[in-house]
Every structure is written in structure tokens, then in C-alpha cells.
mmCIF file of C-alpha atoms in Angstrom:
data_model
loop_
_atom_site.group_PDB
_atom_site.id
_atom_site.type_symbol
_atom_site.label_atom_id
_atom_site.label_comp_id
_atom_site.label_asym_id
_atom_site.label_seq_id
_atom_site.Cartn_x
_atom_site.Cartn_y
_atom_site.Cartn_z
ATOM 1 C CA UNK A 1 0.000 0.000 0.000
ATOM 2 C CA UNK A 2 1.424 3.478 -0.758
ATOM 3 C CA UNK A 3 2.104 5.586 1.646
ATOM 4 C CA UNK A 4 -0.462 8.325 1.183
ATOM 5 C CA UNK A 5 -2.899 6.123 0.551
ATOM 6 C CA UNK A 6 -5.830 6.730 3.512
ATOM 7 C CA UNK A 7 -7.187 3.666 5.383
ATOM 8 C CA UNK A 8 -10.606 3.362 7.267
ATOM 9 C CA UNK A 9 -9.974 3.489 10.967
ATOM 10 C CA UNK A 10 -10.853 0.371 12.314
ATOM 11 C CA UNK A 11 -14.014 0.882 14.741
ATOM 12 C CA UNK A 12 -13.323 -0.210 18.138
ATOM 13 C CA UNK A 13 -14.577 -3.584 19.399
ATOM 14 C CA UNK A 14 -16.409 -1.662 22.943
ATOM 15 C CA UNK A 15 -17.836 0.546 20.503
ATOM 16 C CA UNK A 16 -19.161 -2.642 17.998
ATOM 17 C CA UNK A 17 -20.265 -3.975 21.352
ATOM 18 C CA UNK A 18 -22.344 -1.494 22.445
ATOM 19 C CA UNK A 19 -24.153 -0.318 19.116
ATOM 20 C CA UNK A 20 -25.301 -4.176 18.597
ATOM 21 C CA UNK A 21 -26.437 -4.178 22.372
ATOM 22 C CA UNK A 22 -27.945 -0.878 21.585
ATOM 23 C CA UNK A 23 -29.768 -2.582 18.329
ATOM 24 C CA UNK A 24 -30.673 -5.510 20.366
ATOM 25 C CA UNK A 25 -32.531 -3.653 22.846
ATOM 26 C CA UNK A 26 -34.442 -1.619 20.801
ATOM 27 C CA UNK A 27 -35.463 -5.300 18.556
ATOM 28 C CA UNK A 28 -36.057 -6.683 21.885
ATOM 29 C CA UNK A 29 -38.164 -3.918 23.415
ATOM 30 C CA UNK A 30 -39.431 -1.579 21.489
ATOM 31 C CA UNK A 31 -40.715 -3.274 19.189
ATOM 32 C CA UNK A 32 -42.684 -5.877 21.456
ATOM 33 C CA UNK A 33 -44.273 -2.909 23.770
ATOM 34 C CA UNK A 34 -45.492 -0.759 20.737
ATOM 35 C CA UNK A 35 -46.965 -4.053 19.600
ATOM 36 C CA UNK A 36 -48.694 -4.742 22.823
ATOM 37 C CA UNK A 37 -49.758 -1.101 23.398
ATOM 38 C CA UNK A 38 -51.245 -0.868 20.045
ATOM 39 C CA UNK A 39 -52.717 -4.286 20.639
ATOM 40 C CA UNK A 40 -54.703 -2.910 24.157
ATOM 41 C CA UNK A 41 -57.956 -2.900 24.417
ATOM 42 C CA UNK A 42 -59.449 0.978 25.092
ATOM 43 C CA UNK A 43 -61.980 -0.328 27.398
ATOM 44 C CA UNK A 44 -60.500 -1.508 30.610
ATOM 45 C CA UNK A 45 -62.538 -1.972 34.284
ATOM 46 C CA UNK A 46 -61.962 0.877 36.001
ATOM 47 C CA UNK A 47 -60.869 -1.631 39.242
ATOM 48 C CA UNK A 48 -57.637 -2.731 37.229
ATOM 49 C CA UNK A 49 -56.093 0.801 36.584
ATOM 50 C CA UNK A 50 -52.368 0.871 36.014
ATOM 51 C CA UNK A 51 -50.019 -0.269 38.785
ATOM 52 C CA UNK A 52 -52.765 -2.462 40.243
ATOM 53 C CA UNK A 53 -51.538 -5.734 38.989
ATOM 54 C CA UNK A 54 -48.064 -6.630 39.827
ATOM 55 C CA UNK A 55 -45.940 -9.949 39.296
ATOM 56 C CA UNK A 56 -42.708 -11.329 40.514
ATOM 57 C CA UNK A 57 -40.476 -14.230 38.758
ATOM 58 C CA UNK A 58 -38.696 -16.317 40.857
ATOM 59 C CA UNK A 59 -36.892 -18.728 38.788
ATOM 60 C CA UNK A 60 -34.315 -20.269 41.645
ATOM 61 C CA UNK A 61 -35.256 -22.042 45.187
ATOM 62 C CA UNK A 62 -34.179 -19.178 47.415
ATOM 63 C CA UNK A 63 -36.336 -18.461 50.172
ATOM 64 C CA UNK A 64 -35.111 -15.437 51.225
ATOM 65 C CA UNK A 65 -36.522 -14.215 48.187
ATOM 66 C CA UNK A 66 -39.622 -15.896 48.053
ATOM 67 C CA UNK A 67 -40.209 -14.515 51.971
ATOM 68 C CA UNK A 68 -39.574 -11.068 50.317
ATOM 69 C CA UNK A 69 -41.458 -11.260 47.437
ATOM 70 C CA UNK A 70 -44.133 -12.651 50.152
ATOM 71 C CA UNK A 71 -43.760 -9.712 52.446
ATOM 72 C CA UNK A 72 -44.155 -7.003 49.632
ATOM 73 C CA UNK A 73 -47.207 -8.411 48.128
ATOM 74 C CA UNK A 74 -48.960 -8.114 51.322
ATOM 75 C CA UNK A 75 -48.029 -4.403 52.048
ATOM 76 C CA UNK A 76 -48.364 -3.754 48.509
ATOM 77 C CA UNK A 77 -51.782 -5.158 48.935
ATOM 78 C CA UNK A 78 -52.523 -4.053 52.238
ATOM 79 C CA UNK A 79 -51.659 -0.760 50.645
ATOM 80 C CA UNK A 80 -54.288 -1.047 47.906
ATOM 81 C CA UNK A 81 -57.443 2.067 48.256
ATOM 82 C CA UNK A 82 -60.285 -0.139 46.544
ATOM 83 C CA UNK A 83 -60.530 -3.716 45.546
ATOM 84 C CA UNK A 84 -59.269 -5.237 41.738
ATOM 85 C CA UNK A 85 -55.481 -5.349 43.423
ATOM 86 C CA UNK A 86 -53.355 -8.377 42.509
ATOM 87 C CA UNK A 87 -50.312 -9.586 43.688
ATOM 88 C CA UNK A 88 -48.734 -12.448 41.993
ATOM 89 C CA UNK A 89 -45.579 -14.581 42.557
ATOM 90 C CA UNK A 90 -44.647 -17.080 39.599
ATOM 91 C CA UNK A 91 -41.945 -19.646 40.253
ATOM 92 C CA UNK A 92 -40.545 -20.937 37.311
ATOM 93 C CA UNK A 93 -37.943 -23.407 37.011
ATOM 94 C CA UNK A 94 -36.077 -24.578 40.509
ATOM 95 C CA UNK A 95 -38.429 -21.620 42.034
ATOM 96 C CA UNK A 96 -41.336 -24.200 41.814
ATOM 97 C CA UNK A 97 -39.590 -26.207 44.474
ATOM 98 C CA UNK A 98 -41.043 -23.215 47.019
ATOM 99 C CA UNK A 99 -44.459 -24.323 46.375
ATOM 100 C CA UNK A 100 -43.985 -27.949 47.186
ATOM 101 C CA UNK A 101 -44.773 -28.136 50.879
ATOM 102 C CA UNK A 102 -42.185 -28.803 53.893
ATOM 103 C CA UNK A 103 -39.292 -27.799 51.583
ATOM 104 C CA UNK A 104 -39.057 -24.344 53.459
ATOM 105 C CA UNK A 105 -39.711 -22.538 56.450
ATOM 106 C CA UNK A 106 -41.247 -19.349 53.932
ATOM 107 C CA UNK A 107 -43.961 -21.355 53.511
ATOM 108 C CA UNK A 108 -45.619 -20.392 57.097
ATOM 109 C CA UNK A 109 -45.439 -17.007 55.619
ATOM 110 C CA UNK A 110 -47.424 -17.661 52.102
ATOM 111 C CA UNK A 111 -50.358 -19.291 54.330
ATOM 112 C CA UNK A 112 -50.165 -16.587 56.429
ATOM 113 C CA UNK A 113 -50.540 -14.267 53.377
ATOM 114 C CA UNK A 114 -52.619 -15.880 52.188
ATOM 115 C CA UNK A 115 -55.493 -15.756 54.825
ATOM 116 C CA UNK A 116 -54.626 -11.823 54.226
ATOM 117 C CA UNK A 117 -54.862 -10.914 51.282
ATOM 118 C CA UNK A 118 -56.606 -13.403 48.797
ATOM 119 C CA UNK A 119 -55.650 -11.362 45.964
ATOM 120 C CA UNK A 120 -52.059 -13.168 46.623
ATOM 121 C CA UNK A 121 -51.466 -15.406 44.055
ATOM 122 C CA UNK A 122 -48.911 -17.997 43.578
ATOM 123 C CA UNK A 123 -48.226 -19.446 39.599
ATOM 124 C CA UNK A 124 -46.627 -22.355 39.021
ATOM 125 C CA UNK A 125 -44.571 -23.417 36.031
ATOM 126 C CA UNK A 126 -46.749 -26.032 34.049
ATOM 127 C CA UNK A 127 -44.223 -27.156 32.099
ATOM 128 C CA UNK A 128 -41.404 -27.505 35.023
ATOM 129 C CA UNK A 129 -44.299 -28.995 37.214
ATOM 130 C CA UNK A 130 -44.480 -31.702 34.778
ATOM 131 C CA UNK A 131 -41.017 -32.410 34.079
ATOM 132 C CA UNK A 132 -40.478 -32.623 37.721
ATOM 133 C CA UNK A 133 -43.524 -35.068 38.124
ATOM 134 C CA UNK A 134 -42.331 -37.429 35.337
ATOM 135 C CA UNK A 135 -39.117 -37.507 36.878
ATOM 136 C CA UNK A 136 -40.865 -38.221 40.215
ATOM 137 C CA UNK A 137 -43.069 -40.880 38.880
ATOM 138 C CA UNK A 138 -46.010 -39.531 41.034
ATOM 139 C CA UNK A 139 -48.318 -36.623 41.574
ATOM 140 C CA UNK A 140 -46.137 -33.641 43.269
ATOM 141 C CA UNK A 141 -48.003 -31.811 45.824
ATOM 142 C CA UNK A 142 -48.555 -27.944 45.981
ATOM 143 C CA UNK A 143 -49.451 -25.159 48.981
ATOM 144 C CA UNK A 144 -52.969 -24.677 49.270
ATOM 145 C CA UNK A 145 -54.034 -21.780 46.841
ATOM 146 C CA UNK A 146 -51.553 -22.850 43.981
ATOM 147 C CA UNK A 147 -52.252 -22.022 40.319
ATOM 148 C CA UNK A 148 -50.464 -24.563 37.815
ATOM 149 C CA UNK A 149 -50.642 -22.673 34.412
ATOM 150 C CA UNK A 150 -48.292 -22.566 31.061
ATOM 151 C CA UNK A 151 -45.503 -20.648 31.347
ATOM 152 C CA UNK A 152 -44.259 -20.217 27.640
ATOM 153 C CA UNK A 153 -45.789 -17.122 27.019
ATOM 154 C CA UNK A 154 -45.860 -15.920 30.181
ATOM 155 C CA UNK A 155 -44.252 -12.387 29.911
ATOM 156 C CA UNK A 156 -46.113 -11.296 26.797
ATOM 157 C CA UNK A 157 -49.326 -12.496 28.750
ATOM 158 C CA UNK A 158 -48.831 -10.567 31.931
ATOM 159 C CA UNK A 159 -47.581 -7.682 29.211
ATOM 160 C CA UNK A 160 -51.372 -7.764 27.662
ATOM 161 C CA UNK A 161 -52.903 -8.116 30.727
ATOM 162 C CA UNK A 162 -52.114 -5.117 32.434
ATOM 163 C CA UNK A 163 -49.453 -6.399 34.545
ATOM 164 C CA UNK A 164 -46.390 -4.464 35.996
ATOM 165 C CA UNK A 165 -42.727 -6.527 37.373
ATOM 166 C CA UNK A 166 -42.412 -5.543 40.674
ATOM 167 C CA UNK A 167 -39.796 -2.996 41.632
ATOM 168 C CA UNK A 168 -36.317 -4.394 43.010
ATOM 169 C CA UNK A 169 -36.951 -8.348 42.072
#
């Protein structure tokens, strides 16, 4: 190459990085929510306005969190001025493990909850609830108050619902 020939500079690999990140997010996101908003019904109850429905994905067995998520549901709840509040936990993957009882001490807290604040809901997994029966060979148990529903579109259907993810899980 001659010497006064002028060669692109090269962009730099952080910068590649974060413009396809940047790309990705706005695929990922943007897209999907002006979908769904455009998708909304204009009609809505005027019980379910926005903020009353939250949710909270719990996707490991960690008590701690599931105590948490336990203990903001029912001040979030407790908090609610009128009725059409909901409050729901949905343990996916190892986080179904929380719903099987004896294998935690949380689970004194969830009854206790739930005797609240019946607008507490716990979702389980369908598909992970299955795998984990198979595997078992029998029926597993749940908590009292359990919902067993499909997970695979779960996001998108909280998303058209009305639902909101729950600050700081």
C-alpha cells in the first residue's frame, strides 16, 4: 500500500459492542411494547387501573426471596385504596420447588398471606411442574391456593394483561 494512501480506521470492538447491544434492545423492546400497546384494548374496568396488577419471577429455590417477594405483596396489597389489586408470585424453574410443601420454612409465611390478602397469588410453572412429576413418577403436591398454568408465554401475557414486574426483584 502506498504511503499516502488513507485507510478506514478500524471501529473499536467496545464501541461494535455497544451499538449491537444498543440494536438488540431496541429489537427486543421496542418493538414488542409498541406491539402490545397498540394491541390494548381501550376499554379496561376501572378496578384494574395501572399499577394495580403486579408480578414477581422467581426462577431459583431461594427463600429469602420468596419470603420477600411474600412480604411485599402483602403491604403492597394491604396498601391497595379499593378492591381489583393483585399480587402475583410465579416460580418458574427450581423456584417451583417453594411451592412444594415442607421444603421451606417461607412457607408459614405464604399461608399466612394468604389468609390476608386473597388477591395473593402464587403461579406455578406447568411445564417444570411436569417435568419434575415425570421424573418423580407420582403426583407432586402444591401449597394450598396454587395455580399450575403454562408458562411459555408468560411475559407477553402478563404484558397484555395489564401487569407491571415488581420494583427491586
Amino acid at each position: 500500500m502506498a504511503r499516502g494512501d488513507a485507510r478506514p480506521l478500524p471501529v473499536p470492538p467496545l464501541r461494535r459492542a455497544l451499538v449491537s447491544i444498543a440494536a438488540l434492545a431496541i429489537a427486543t423492546f421496542a418493538v414488542p411494547c409498541a406491539a402490545v400497546a397498540a394491541s390494548k384494548a381501550p376499554a379496561e374496568a376501572p378496578s384494574s387501573r395501572p399499577g394495580d396488577k403486579v408480578y414477581i419471577l422467581i426462577g431459583q429455590h431461594d427463600p429469602i426471596k420468596f419470603s420477600n417477594a411474600l412480604k411485599a405483596g402483602g403491604d403492597f396489597l394491604a396498601a391497595g385504596s379499593g378492591k381489583g389489586r393483585v399480587f402475583e408470585i410465579a416460580l418458574t424453574g427450581r423456584g417451583i420447588l417453594l411451592a412444594i410443601p415442607g421444603s421451606t420454612t417461607a412457607q408459614r409465611d405464604y399461608i399466612a398471606a394468604k389468609r390476608a390478602h386473597p388477591e395473593l397469588r402464587l403461579l406455578v410453572c406447568k411445564e417444570t411442574a411436569d417435568v419434575l412429576q415425570k421424573a418423580n413418577k407420582r403426583r407432586i403436591p402444591y401449597l394450598p391456593g396454587v395455580r399450575i398454568a403454562p408458562c411459555r408465554d408468560l411475559l407477553a401475557n402478563y404484558s397484555k394483561d395489564g401487569y407491571q414486574r415488581a420494583l427491586g426483584f
